[in-house]
Amino acid sequence: MSATKKLWLFLAALLVASFSVLLWMGNEIYREKPPIPEAFLGPSGEVLYTRADIERGREVWQSIGGMQLGSIWGHGAYVAPDWSADWLHREAMALLDRHADREHGTTYAALDAESQAALRERVKREMRRNGYDPATGNVALDADRIAAARVVAAHYDGLFGRDPTFTTLRENYAMKEGTVSDDARRAALAAFIHWAAWAATTERPGQAITYTSNWPSEPLVGNEPTSGVFLWTVFSILFLIAGVGAMVWYHAAHLKADELAPPTADPLLGVVSTPSMKATAKYFWIVLALFLAQILLGATTAHYQVEGQTLYGIELAEVLPYSLTRTWHTQLGVLWIATAWLATGLFLAPAIGGAEPRFQRLGVDFLFACLLVIVVGSFAGQWFAVMQKMSLDANFWFGHQGWEYVDLGRFWQIFLFVGLMLWLVLMGRALWPALQRRDETRSIVALLFLSTIAIGLFYGAGLMWGRHTHISMIEYWRWWVVHLWVEGFFEVFATAIIAFLFVKLGLVRGRSATAAVLFATVIFLTGGVLGTAHHWYWAGTPTSIIAIGASFSALEVVPLALIGFEAWETYMRTKASPWMVRYRWPILFFVAVAFWNLVGAGLFGFLINPPLALYYMQGLNLTPLHGHTALFGVYGMLGIGLMLFCLRLMKPQASWDSPLLARGFWALNIGLAGMALLCLLPMGILQVAAAIEHGYWYARSAEFMQSPIIETLVWLRVPGDVVFSVGAVFIALFVARLWIRPRTTRPALDAAGEGAVRTSA
Amino acid sequence: MAEYYLTIKALHVGSVIASVALFALRGLLVLAGRPGIGNHAAARYLSYTIDTFLLTFALMLWTILKLDPVVHAWLGVKLLLLVVYIGLGSVALKRARTTTGRAAAWAAALAVVFAMYGIARAHHPLGWLRWWEIL
């Protein structure tokens, strides 16, 4: 059996085993999820909240942007508090004050340390006790808890409405006035947040840990890391070291460089753009437009951390509040990167297949129109939702679902899924001749095609939930989309397409590239698929999720430890032959992909990955540190690199303005590093210290986030962001100049030495 | 953040002095026939760095003061003159083809900075024309 066949079989077995465990975990989460009670009842049967209130409250929360304004169980945005931790702390304080007033005639804060400790112990027992009765589905609460919940509910009613007492707090949280303008909706919203806090502080039946594995850290109710969190953290570090050791061993023993003498002339100069390939140009234009719009919205979102409702005096929040700018910023990030990849696939597929399928150009144009409709339509729906101009029924279908990265209304989700299927069809029919050929690149083409199938199909996991599906199950499916894309099939796509391009450039043998890509795929997916579980640690899931997540997400970092080899090999290819200067900039963007894969995904990812780290760090600024450096650093850079590669082939005669590209490249990299190192990293570290010392709520509170040191760090984001934005403008200008008054070159098809590319004005 | 107003303002003014001084020096070097030094990468990147921080401090002040550039016309005029200054600076250091052109652009750029200083001190669009509010 050939080595390639063995790797294919191993990959198939790995996928079957991994997805079996993933589905089993879904079953476990379904069985062990925190119950949504029929009612929270007081001692005399008075109803605090019903199940209907909680479910309606969650829809209200979704309609205002959900995870895009504050967070629940640590998932979401970072300026407003984590509502579950905030409610939990406020309710505990209300209970403590109530007891202190009744027994000592004063507030909790005014008591001596011993009396405070006694009351804390009582409140801890009260709040951790599980009053859920599976027979009736009700939760019994004592009168004090009912009263405390009503105190917190009044706070939330004022905060989410227009009560002027809360104006400053709303500004600090970047909330618009009247975030939820309707009284009944605000009351329901409180019911949902109360339930989320209840699940975070109530012990599982027969266990001493809460439904959220004691998350968030809260000394008042005894929420601290469990023994499982400690143990699996240690094991995860061991697994990482073992994995890296094994990789180094394998690398030393098996992987030998199998370079080819490069051809004397650029083998891709003969590629002729077909009508459908030329039609992808507009995709790249829209990629840059969306990228620039994303940066603008990101700057606005960051500014809201300083002025919660205005932009340099303009009352922007009245028409474009924080939760919308953040929604569009995160969505555009995914959309422009995905569009760059879709376009790359559509551009390269006919070249790989060797023929232009019938009506391919029509398909490319139609898909482009669909993408535009989806962007404009879904954004419009989200605006109406957040401005509270839409019914909750319509919100689910056309408005804002509130689930970060899968925020689109269900109709737009389905539309996008259909669009991805159309892309698959267009890719498949163009690649089909290459898939049937029995040449040495067949396996890479197959892997490339399989990764495109997976990217398309796995978006379908976002359709697995309904309006009232339990939040733990939605988290389960949501990460199928987000994690399995970025840590799984995107990685496979990236590895396969870069290897394929090098094979086509004649720099690597097809057979050795195939083995390397298949091996990398096995390694990526070994950690990548089951590593999904690290997103579910605190989402109302059992301890087994922590065990599997910690073990396998540590393995995700293993291939990144050796990525320096890949980066160096990639870089050296720019010097393989004089004509390779034509591909210098796309390849340097691929080198940047490797660099940020190590730093953004590897270092900053593992920083927050082990259970004990994530227990304190989830939802702090170390999360966007990883998010920005990994999503843009790896996939954004790849998107730009692929775009440049396609443009090189699309316009082979064009003379490139290399100095402009160089400035763009370095500004993007330096700007991203500035954003990370001057702002997000130090701010996140200070937040972690605050969370460990005072509890998670404090690290997210207005009191801490408005402190002078944090405000200074927020402003230190400006230099990095400015440099980054300038870099994006340079890249956009570069692409524009390929069409506006372009300069041309005459590439020498047969040149073997210097002067491979001759420039003419 | 308002409690740090004076510190931020001092940093802003310090950045302005550093930025303009560097521009004046680079301009002199270019005019003296030493463009290799005046437009050396180190000089250019130092200039970009100073200007990025200058911009940051300016945005911080703008946020603290909550000034609308239309209502407070002095700020609006100052911002417009900033664009003119950047344009003239580019002409002086790079784009002008003759020494005379470079010298004229360099002098004009510094004159614009002088005008901006007057406007900032007077808090009035007429700037130095209301000299009694400045001196």
GROMACS .gro file of N, CA and C in nm, chain A residues 295-346:
model
  156
  295ILE      N    1  -1.253   4.771   0.884
  295ILE     CA    2  -1.158   4.849   0.965
  295ILE      C    3  -1.228   4.973   1.022
  296LEU      N    4  -1.306   5.039   0.938
  296LEU     CA    5  -1.378   5.159   0.983
  296LEU      C    6  -1.472   5.125   1.098
  297LEU      N    7  -1.544   5.014   1.084
  297LEU     CA    8  -1.638   4.973   1.190
  297LEU      C    9  -1.561   4.928   1.315
  298GLY      N   10  -1.444   4.867   1.294
  298GLY     CA   11  -1.362   4.826   1.409
  298GLY      C   12  -1.314   4.946   1.486
  299ALA      N   13  -1.270   5.051   1.414
  299ALA     CA   14  -1.224   5.173   1.481
  299ALA      C   15  -1.338   5.236   1.559
  300THR      N   16  -1.458   5.236   1.499
  300THR     CA   17  -1.574   5.293   1.567
  300THR      C   18  -1.607   5.211   1.692
  301THR      N   19  -1.603   5.078   1.678
  301THR     CA   20  -1.632   4.991   1.792
  301THR      C   21  -1.531   5.014   1.903
  302ALA      N   22  -1.404   5.026   1.866
  302ALA     CA   23  -1.301   5.050   1.969
  302ALA      C   24  -1.324   5.186   2.035
  303HIS      N   25  -1.366   5.284   1.954
  303HIS     CA   26  -1.387   5.418   2.011
  303HIS      C   27  -1.501   5.419   2.113
  304TYR      N   28  -1.600   5.331   2.090
  304TYR     CA   29  -1.712   5.324   2.185
  304TYR      C   30  -1.665   5.283   2.325
  305GLN      N   31  -1.545   5.226   2.334
  305GLN     CA   32  -1.492   5.191   2.465
  305GLN      C   33  -1.453   5.318   2.541
  306VAL      N   34  -1.430   5.427   2.466
  306VAL     CA   35  -1.396   5.554   2.529
  306VAL      C   36  -1.521   5.638   2.548
  307GLU      N   37  -1.593   5.661   2.439
  307GLU     CA   38  -1.720   5.735   2.446
  307GLU      C   39  -1.829   5.636   2.408
  308GLY      N   40  -1.905   5.593   2.505
  308GLY     CA   41  -1.998   5.482   2.483
  308GLY      C   42  -2.113   5.511   2.389
  309GLN      N   43  -2.143   5.640   2.367
  309GLN     CA   44  -2.260   5.672   2.284
  309GLN      C   45  -2.229   5.770   2.172
  310THR      N   46  -2.112   5.828   2.174
  310THR     CA   47  -2.083   5.931   2.073
  310THR      C   48  -1.948   5.904   2.005
  311LEU      N   49  -1.931   5.970   1.891
  311LEU     CA   50  -1.803   5.961   1.820
  311LEU      C   51  -1.755   6.105   1.800
  312TYR      N   52  -1.662   6.148   1.885
  312TYR     CA   53  -1.611   6.285   1.881
  312TYR      C   54  -1.725   6.387   1.875
  313GLY      N   55  -1.821   6.365   1.964
  313GLY     CA   56  -1.930   6.462   1.974
  313GLY      C   57  -2.052   6.429   1.889
  314ILE      N   58  -2.040   6.340   1.793
  314ILE     CA   59  -2.156   6.304   1.710
  314ILE      C   60  -2.235   6.195   1.784
  315GLU      N   61  -2.366   6.212   1.793
  315GLU     CA   62  -2.451   6.117   1.867
  315GLU      C   63  -2.472   5.991   1.782
  316LEU      N   64  -2.367   5.918   1.762
  316LEU     CA   65  -2.372   5.806   1.668
  316LEU      C   66  -2.457   5.689   1.718
  317ALA      N   67  -2.458   5.668   1.850
  317ALA     CA   68  -2.527   5.550   1.904
  317ALA      C   69  -2.677   5.552   1.874
  318GLU      N   70  -2.731   5.670   1.846
  318GLU     CA   71  -2.875   5.677   1.815
  318GLU      C   72  -2.907   5.609   1.683
  319VAL      N   73  -2.809   5.604   1.592
  319VAL     CA   74  -2.833   5.538   1.463
  319VAL      C   75  -2.744   5.417   1.439
  320LEU      N   76  -2.631   5.413   1.507
  320LEU     CA   77  -2.537   5.303   1.484
  320LEU      C   78  -2.469   5.266   1.616
  321PRO      N   79  -2.543   5.200   1.705
  321PRO     CA   80  -2.486   5.171   1.837
  321PRO      C   81  -2.376   5.065   1.832
  322TYR      N   82  -2.308   5.051   1.945
  322TYR     CA   83  -2.194   4.960   1.958
  322TYR      C   84  -2.228   4.819   1.911
  323SER      N   85  -2.342   4.766   1.955
  323SER     CA   86  -2.369   4.625   1.923
  323SER      C   87  -2.380   4.605   1.772
  324LEU      N   88  -2.424   4.709   1.699
  324LEU     CA   89  -2.431   4.697   1.552
  324LEU      C   90  -2.293   4.709   1.488
  325THR      N   91  -2.215   4.808   1.534
  325THR     CA   92  -2.083   4.824   1.471
  325THR      C   93  -2.000   4.699   1.497
  326ARG      N   94  -2.014   4.640   1.615
  326ARG     CA   95  -1.937   4.519   1.646
  326ARG      C   96  -1.989   4.400   1.565
  327THR      N   97  -2.120   4.391   1.553
  327THR     CA   98  -2.177   4.283   1.472
  327THR      C   99  -2.123   4.289   1.330
  328TRP      N  100  -2.131   4.407   1.270
  328TRP     CA  101  -2.090   4.421   1.130
  328TRP      C  102  -1.939   4.403   1.118
  329HIS      N  103  -1.865   4.452   1.218
  329HIS     CA  104  -1.719   4.436   1.215
  329HIS      C  105  -1.682   4.287   1.214
  330THR      N  106  -1.740   4.209   1.303
  330THR     CA  107  -1.704   4.067   1.309
  330THR      C  108  -1.755   3.993   1.185
  331GLN      N  109  -1.876   4.028   1.141
  331GLN     CA  110  -1.930   3.959   1.023
  331GLN      C  111  -1.851   3.991   0.897
  332LEU      N  112  -1.813   4.119   0.884
  332LEU     CA  113  -1.738   4.157   0.764
  332LEU      C  114  -1.603   4.087   0.760
  333GLY      N  115  -1.545   4.066   0.879
  333GLY     CA  116  -1.418   3.994   0.885
  333GLY      C  117  -1.431   3.857   0.821
  334VAL      N  118  -1.536   3.786   0.859
  334VAL     CA  119  -1.558   3.653   0.803
  334VAL      C  120  -1.595   3.664   0.654
  335LEU      N  121  -1.678   3.763   0.623
  335LEU     CA  122  -1.729   3.773   0.486
  335LEU      C  123  -1.619   3.807   0.385
  336TRP      N  124  -1.532   3.903   0.418
  336TRP     CA  125  -1.432   3.939   0.315
  336TRP      C  126  -1.328   3.829   0.301
  337ILE      N  127  -1.293   3.766   0.413
  337ILE     CA  128  -1.195   3.657   0.403
  337ILE      C  129  -1.256   3.542   0.322
  338ALA      N  130  -1.382   3.509   0.355
  338ALA     CA  131  -1.448   3.400   0.282
  338ALA      C  132  -1.461   3.435   0.134
  339THR      N  133  -1.494   3.562   0.105
  339THR     CA  134  -1.509   3.602  -0.036
  339THR      C  135  -1.376   3.589  -0.110
  340ALA      N  136  -1.266   3.626  -0.041
  340ALA     CA  137  -1.134   3.612  -0.105
  340ALA      C  138  -1.107   3.466  -0.139
  341TRP      N  139  -1.147   3.377  -0.049
  341TRP     CA  140  -1.123   3.235  -0.072
  341TRP      C  141  -1.215   3.179  -0.181
  342LEU      N  142  -1.342   3.223  -0.174
  342LEU     CA  143  -1.437   3.178  -0.277
  342LEU      C  144  -1.384   3.219  -0.414
  343ALA      N  145  -1.338   3.344  -0.420
  343ALA     CA  146  -1.291   3.396  -0.549
  343ALA      C  147  -1.167   3.322  -0.595
  344THR      N  148  -1.077   3.293  -0.499
  344THR     CA  149  -0.956   3.218  -0.535
  344THR      C  150  -0.995   3.082  -0.593
  345GLY      N  151  -1.087   3.015  -0.526
  345GLY     CA  152  -1.133   2.885  -0.574
  345GLY      C  153  -1.192   2.896  -0.713
  346LEU      N  154  -1.279   2.996  -0.733
  346LEU     CA  155  -1.344   3.012  -0.863
  346LEU      C  156  -1.244   3.050  -0.971
   0.00000   0.00000   0.00000
